[in-house]
Coordinates of C-alpha atoms in Angstrom, one line a residue:
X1 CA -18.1 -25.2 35.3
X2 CA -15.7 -22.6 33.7
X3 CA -12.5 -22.3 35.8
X4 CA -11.3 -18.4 36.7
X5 CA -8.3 -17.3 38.3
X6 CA -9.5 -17.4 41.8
X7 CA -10.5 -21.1 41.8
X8 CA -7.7 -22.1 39.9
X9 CA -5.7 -20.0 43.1
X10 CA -7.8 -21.5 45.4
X11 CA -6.8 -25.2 44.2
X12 CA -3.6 -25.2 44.6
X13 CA -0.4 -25.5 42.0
X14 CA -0.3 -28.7 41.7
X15 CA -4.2 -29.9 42.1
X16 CA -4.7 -26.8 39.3
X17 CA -2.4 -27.9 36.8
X18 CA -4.1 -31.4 37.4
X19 CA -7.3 -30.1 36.4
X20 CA -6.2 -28.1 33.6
X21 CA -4.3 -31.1 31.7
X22 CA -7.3 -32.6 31.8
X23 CA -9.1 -30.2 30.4
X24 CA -7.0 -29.8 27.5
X25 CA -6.5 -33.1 26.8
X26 CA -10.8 -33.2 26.6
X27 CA -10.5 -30.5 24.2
X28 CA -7.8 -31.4 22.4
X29 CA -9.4 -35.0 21.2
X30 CA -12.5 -33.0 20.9
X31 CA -14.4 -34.2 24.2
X32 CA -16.6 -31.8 26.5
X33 CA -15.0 -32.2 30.0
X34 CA -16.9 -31.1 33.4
X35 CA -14.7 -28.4 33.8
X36 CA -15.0 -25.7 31.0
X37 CA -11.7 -23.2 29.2
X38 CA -12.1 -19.6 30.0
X39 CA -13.6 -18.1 26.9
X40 CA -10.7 -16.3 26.1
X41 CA -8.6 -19.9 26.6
X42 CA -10.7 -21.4 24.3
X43 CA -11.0 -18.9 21.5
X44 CA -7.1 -19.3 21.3
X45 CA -6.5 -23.0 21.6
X46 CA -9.2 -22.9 18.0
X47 CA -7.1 -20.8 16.2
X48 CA -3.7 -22.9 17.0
X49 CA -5.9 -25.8 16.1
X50 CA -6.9 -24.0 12.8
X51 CA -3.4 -23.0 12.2
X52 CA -2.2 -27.0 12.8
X53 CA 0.1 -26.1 15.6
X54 CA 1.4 -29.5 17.3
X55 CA 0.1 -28.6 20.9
X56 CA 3.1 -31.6 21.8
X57 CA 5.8 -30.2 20.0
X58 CA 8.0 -27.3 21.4
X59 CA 8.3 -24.2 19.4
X60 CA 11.5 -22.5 19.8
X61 CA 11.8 -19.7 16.7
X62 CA 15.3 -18.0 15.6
X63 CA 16.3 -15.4 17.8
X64 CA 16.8 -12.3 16.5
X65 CA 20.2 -10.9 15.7
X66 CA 21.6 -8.6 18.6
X67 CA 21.8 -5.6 16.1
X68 CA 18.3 -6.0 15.3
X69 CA 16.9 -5.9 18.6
X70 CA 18.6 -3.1 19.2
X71 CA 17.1 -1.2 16.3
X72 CA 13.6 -2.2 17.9
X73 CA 14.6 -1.0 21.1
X74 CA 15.7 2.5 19.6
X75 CA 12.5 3.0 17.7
X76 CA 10.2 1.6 20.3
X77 CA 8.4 4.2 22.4
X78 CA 8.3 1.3 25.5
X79 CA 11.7 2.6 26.0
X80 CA 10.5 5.7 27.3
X81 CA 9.0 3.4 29.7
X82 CA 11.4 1.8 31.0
X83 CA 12.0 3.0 34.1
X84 CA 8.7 2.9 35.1
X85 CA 7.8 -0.7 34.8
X86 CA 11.2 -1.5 36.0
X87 CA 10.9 0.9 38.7
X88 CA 7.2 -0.9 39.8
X89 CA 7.8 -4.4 38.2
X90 CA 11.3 -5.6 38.7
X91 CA 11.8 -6.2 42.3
X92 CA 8.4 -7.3 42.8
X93 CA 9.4 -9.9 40.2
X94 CA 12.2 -10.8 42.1
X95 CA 10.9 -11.6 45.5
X96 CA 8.3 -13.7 43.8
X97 CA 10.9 -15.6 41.2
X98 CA 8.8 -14.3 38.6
X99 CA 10.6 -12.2 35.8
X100 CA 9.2 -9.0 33.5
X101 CA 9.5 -9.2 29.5
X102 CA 8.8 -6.4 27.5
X103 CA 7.8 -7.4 23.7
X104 CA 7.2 -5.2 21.1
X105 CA 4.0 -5.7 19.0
X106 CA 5.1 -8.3 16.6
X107 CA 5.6 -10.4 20.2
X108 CA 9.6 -10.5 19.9
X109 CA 10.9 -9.8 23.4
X110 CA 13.2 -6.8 23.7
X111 CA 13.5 -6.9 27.1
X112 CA 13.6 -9.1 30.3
X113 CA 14.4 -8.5 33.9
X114 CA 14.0 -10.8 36.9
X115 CA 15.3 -13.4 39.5
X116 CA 18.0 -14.7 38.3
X117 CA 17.3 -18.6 38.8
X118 CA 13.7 -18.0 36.9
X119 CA 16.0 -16.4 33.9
X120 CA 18.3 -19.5 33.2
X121 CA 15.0 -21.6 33.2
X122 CA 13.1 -19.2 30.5
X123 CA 16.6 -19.4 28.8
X124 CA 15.8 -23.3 28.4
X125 CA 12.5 -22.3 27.0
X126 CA 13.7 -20.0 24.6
X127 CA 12.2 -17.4 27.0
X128 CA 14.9 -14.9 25.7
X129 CA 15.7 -11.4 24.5
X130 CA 14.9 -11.7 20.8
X131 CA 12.8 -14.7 20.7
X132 CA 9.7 -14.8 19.1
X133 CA 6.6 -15.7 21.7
X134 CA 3.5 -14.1 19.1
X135 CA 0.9 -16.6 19.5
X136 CA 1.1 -18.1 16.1
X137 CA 4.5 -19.2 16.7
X138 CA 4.6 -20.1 19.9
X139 CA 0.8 -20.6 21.4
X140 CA -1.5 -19.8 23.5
X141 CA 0.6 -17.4 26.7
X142 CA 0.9 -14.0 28.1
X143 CA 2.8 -12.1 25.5
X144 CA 1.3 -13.6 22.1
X145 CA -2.2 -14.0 23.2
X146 CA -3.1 -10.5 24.1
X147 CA -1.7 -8.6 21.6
X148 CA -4.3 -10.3 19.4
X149 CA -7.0 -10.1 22.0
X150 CA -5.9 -6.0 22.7
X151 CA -6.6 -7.3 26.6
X152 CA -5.1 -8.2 29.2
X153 CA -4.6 -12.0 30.0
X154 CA -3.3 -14.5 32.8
X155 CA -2.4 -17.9 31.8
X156 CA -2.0 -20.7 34.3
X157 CA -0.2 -23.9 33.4
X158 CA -2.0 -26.1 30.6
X159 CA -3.9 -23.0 29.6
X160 CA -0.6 -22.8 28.1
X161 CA -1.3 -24.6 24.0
X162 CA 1.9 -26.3 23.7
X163 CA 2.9 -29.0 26.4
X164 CA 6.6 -28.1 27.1
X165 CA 4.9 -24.4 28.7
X166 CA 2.9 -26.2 31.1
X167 CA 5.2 -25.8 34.3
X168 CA 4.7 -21.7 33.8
X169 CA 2.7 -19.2 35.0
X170 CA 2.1 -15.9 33.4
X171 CA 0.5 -12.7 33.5
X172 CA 0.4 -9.9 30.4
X173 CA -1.2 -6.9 29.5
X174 CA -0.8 -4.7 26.3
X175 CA 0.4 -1.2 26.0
X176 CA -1.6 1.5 23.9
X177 CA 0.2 4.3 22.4
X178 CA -2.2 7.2 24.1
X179 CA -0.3 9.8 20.9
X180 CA -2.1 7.4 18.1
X181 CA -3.9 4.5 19.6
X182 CA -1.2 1.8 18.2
X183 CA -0.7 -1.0 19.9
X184 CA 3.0 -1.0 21.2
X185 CA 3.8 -4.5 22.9
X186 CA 3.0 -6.5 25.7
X187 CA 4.5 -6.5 29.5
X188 CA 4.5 -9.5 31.3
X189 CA 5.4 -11.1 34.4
X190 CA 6.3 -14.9 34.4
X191 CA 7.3 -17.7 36.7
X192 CA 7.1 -21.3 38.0
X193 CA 3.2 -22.8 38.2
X194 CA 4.0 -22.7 42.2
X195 CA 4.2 -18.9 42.6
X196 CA 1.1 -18.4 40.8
X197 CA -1.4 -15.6 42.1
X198 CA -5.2 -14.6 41.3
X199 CA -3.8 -11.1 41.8
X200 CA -0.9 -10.6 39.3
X201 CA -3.0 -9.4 36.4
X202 CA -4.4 -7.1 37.8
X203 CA -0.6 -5.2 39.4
X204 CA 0.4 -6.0 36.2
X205 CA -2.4 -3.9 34.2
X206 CA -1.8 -1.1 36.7
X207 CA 1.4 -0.7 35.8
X208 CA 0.8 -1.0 32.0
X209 CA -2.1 2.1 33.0
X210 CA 1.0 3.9 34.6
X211 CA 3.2 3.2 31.7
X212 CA 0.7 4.7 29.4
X213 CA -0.1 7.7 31.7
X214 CA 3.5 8.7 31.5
X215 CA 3.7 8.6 27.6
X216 CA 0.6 10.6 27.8
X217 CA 2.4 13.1 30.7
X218 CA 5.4 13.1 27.8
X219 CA 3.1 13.8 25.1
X220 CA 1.6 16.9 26.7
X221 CA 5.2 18.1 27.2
X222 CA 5.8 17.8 23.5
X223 CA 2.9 19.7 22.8
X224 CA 3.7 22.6 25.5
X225 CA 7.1 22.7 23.9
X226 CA 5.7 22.9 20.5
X227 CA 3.2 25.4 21.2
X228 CA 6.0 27.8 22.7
X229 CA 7.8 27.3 19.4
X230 CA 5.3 28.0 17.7
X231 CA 3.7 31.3 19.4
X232 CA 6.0 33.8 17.7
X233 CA 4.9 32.4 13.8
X234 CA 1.3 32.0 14.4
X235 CA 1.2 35.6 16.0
X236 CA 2.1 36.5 12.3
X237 CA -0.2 34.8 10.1
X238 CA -3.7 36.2 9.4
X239 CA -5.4 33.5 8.2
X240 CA -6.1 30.3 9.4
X241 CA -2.7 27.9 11.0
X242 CA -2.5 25.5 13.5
X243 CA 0.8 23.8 15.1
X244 CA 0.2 20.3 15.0
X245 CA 2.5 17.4 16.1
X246 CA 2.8 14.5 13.6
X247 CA -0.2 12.9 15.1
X248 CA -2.2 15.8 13.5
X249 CA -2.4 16.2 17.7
X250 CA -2.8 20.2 18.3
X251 CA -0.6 22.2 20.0
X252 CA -1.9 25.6 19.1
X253 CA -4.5 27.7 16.5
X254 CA -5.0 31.6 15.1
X255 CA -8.1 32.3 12.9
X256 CA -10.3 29.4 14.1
X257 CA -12.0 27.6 16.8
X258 CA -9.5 25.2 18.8
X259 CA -9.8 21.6 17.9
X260 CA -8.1 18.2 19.0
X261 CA -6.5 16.6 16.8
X262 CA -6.4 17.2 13.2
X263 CA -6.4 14.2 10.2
X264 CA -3.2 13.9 9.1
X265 CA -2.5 11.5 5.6
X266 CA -0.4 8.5 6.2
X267 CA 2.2 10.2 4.2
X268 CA 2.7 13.6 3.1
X269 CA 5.7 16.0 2.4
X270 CA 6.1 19.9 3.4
X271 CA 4.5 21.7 0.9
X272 CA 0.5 21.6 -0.2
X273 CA -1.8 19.1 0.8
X274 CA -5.3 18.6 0.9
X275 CA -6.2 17.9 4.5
X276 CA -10.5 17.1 5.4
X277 CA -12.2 19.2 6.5
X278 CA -10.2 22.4 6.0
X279 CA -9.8 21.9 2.5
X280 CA -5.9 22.7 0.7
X281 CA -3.3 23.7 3.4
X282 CA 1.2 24.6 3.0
X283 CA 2.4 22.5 5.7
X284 CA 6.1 23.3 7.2
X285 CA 7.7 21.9 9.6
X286 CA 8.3 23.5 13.1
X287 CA 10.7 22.8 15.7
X288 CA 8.9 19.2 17.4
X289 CA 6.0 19.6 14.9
X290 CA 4.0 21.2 11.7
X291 CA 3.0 24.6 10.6
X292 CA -0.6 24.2 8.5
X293 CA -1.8 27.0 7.1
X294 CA -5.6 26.9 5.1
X295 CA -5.0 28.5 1.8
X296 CA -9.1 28.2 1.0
X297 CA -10.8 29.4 3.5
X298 CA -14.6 29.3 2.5
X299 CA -16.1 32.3 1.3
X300 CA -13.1 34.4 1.5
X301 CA -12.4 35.5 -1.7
X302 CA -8.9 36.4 -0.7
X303 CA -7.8 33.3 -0.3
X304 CA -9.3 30.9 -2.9
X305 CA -7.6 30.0 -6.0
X306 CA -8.1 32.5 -9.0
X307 CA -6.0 31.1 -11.9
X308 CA -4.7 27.8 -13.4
X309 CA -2.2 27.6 -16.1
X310 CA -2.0 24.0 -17.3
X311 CA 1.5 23.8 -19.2
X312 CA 1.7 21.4 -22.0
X313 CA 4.5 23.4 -24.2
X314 CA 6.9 21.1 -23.2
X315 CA 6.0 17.2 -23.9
X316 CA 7.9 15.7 -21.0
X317 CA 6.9 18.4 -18.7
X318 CA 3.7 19.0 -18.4
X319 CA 2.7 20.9 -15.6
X320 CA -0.2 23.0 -13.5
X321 CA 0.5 25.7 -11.5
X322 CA -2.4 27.7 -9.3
X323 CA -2.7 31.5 -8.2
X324 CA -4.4 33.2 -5.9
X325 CA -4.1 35.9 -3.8
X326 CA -2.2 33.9 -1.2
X327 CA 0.8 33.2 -3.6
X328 CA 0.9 30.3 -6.1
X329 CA 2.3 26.7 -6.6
X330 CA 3.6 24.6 -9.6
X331 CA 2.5 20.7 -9.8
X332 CA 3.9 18.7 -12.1
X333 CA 1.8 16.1 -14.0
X334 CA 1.8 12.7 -15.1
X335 CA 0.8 11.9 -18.9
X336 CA -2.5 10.8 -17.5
X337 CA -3.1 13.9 -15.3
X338 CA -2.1 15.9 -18.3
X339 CA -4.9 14.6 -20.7
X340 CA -7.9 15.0 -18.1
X341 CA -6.9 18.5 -17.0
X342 CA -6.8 19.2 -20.5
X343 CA -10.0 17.4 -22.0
X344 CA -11.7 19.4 -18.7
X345 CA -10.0 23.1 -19.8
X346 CA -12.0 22.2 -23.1
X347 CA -15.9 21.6 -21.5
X348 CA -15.7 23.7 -18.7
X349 CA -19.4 22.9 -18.6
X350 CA -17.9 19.3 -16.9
X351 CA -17.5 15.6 -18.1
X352 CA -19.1 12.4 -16.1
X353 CA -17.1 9.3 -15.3
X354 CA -18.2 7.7 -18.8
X355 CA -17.7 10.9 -21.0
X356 CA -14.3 11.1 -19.7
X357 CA -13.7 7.4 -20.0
X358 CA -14.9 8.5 -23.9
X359 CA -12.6 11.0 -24.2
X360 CA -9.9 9.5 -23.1
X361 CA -10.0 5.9 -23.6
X362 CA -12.6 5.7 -26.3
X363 CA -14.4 3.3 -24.2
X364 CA -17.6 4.4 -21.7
X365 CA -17.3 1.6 -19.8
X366 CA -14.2 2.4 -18.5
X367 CA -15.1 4.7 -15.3
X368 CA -13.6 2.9 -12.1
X369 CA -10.2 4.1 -14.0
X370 CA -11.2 7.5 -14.6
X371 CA -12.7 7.5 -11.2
X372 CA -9.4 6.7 -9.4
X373 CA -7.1 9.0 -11.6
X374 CA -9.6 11.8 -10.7
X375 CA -9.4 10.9 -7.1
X376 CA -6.0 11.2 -7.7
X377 CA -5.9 14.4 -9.0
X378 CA -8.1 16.4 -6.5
X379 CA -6.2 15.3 -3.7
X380 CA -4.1 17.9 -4.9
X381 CA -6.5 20.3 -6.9
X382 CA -9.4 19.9 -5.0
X383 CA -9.9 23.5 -4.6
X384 CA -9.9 24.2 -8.3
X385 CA -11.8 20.7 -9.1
X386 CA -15.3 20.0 -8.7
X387 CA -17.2 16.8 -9.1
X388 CA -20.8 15.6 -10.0
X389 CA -19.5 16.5 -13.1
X390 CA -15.8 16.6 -12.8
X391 CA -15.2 19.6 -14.1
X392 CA -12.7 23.4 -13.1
X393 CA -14.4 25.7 -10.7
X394 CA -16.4 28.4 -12.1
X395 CA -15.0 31.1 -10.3
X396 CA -11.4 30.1 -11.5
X397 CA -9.7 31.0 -14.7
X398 CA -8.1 28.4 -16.5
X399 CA -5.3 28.8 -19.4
X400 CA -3.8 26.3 -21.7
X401 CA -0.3 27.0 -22.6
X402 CA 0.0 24.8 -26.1
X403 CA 3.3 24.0 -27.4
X404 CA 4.2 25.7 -30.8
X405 CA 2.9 23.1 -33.6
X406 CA -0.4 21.6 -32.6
X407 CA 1.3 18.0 -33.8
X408 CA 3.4 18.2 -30.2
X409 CA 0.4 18.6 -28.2
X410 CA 1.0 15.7 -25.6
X411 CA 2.7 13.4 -28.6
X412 CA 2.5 10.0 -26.2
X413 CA -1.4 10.7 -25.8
X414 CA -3.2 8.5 -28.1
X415 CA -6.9 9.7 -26.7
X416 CA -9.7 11.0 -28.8
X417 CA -9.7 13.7 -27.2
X418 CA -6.4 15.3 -27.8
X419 CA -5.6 13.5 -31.4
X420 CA -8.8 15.6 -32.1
X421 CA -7.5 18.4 -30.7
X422 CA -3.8 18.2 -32.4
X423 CA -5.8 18.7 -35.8
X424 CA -6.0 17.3 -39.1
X425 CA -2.6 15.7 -40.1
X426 CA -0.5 17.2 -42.7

């Protein structure tokens, strides 16, 4: 028989922790008892075991320093929460000597409210603001465990892993940034084994939903406000723009069907960036968000690149700058960068992996490298590079600025290639 909250309710406090000791112990020594863990109990009691957690020993991690907490408060989007699970949480928790905690998603409590009696016995537990209660440092509970389960979870007396948790009841569920899907921390109610009910979970999950319907509610305000901001700019652009927040999230397009949500790259800076599927884009920012603009749009000819000048007058400074119609923009280049754009200006008909690794390396074999300094590259120049051979777009025109004596062409390159191309040594 597996146990579930309503029998466990139905039992009673005290014949229910009874029963659960019992089953631990049984599982602990590695014995198959009558009365079966919940699945979800079980998976977690195998991974303390695997991680050698003493199930007898109690845990009680560092608390963090007060200015630290802080700094996870400010940055935590749970704060613009607050109210709300205080507003729906709080008192209940009160009446019931139960008391909320708020973790973030490493499982370090940032915040807890509640009766105050229940308070100075978490305080005994190491049930604090600051504490650590993830489930590999503390065990099997209501914060740790489902923020590595992504559900929520109640756990009733020895459900708890480690022994000194036993006379507690608790009931968590995890929040969900709606803006980006991240998982932001855990809310959970706690209190004595006696004041346990079959129905906490579920008030608690509907106040987690709430929680996450107002950071969605705050979310479309952002986007309103950003869309207002950006009206005036896109009204002056003829090409293709979007305003997008910094979730890629769109507020509002010109020159192209509405979408979503647009890819954004974990990191990027204002400036040119090649963003799937629209190809090379500017991106600015905009008052709450990003202007991104598509410099290639496919098949207009006014906006695709026309010109590259690859710069390799000056030895330290090598550099590649692209024009079109649309304007033009300077990259500078890494030695690396330098010697493939410029052993690729030379066979315009292309090079493979292994004829590059040739030119470059003297050495065939050596593609996986030319394959990720390549990948490298066409982040950037992907509108002027093709692959399958790599190799310059035919429609573009490419120059090679040289410095003066042949002898200075790239002087810290020792590839076939360009020793070739330095000619014959005096």
């Amino acid at each position: 028989m597996t146990l579930d909250a309503a029998r466990l309710a139905a039992m009673g406090a005290e014949e229910a922790a009874r029963v659960l000791k019992g089953m631990r112990a049984a599982a602990l020594e590695g014995r198959r008892s009558r009365v079966l863990p919940r699945t979800e109990i079980e998976e977690s009691w195998r991974r303390m075991l695997s991680r050698g957690l003493d199930p007898d020993q109690h845990h009680h991690a560092a608390l963090l320093p007060l200015g630290e907490v802080e700094r996870r408060r400010h940055q935590s989007p749970l704060k613009e929460v607050l109210p709300v699970l205080r507003d729906a949480l709080v008192a209940v928790a009160d009446a019931a000597q139960h008391i909320m905690v708020v973790s973030d998603a490493d499982g370090r409590l940032l915040w807890r409210e509640g009766h105050a009696s229940v308070l100075k016995r978490a305080d005994a537990l190491g049930f604090e603001v600051g504490a650590d209660w993830s489930e590999a440092a503390v065990g099997t509970n209501g914060v740790g465990t489902p923020l590595v389960t992504g559900r929520p979870m109640q756990v009733f007396s020895a459900e708890h892993f480690v022994a000194a948790h036993h006379a507690w009841t608790c009931a968590g569920a995890p929040i969900v940034d709606p803006r980006d899907g991240r998982l932001l921390g855990v809310v959970d109610i706690s209190g004595p084994l006696s004041t346990m009910h079959p129905a906490t979970l579920s008030f608690v999950t509907s106040v987690t939903r709430l929680a996450e319907a107002e950071l969605r509610g705050r979310h479309t305000a952002a986007l309103d406000r950003l869309r207002s901001a950006a009206a005036p700019v896109l009204s002056r652009i003829g090409g293709r723009a979007l305003a997008v927040d910094s979730n890629g999230w769109v507020a509002a397009v010109t020159g192209m069907p509405p979408v979503d949500r647009l890819a954004l790259p974990k990191s990027f800076r204002a400036g040119r960036s090649w963003l799937p599927p629209l190809g090379m884009c500017t991106i600015e920012p905009l008052p709450g968000g990003l202007l991104v603009q598509v410099c290639d749009e496919s098949g207009a000819a006014g906006t695709r690149a026309r010109r590259v000048v690859l710069d390799l007058s000056r030895s330290r400074r090598c550099c590649v700058t692209v024009s079109g119609k649309t304007g033009s923009w300077t990259q500078e280049l890494s030695p690396r960068h330098a010697e493939l754009l410029f052993v690729l200006a030379l066979n315009r008909e292309g090079r493979s992996a292994a004829q590059l690794a040739e030119d470059i390396f003297e050495d065939p074999t050596r593609t996986v490298t030319v394959r990720a300094e390549m990948s490298r590259l066409r982040r950037h120049l992907a509108e002027v590079l093709a692959h399958r051979p790599y190799r310059f777009s035919e429609d573009v025109r490419v120059e090679v600025v040289r410095p003066d004596r042949p002898a200075d062409l790239l002087p810290q390159s020792s590839s076939p290639a360009v020793r070739l191309a330095r000619g014959p040594h005096p």
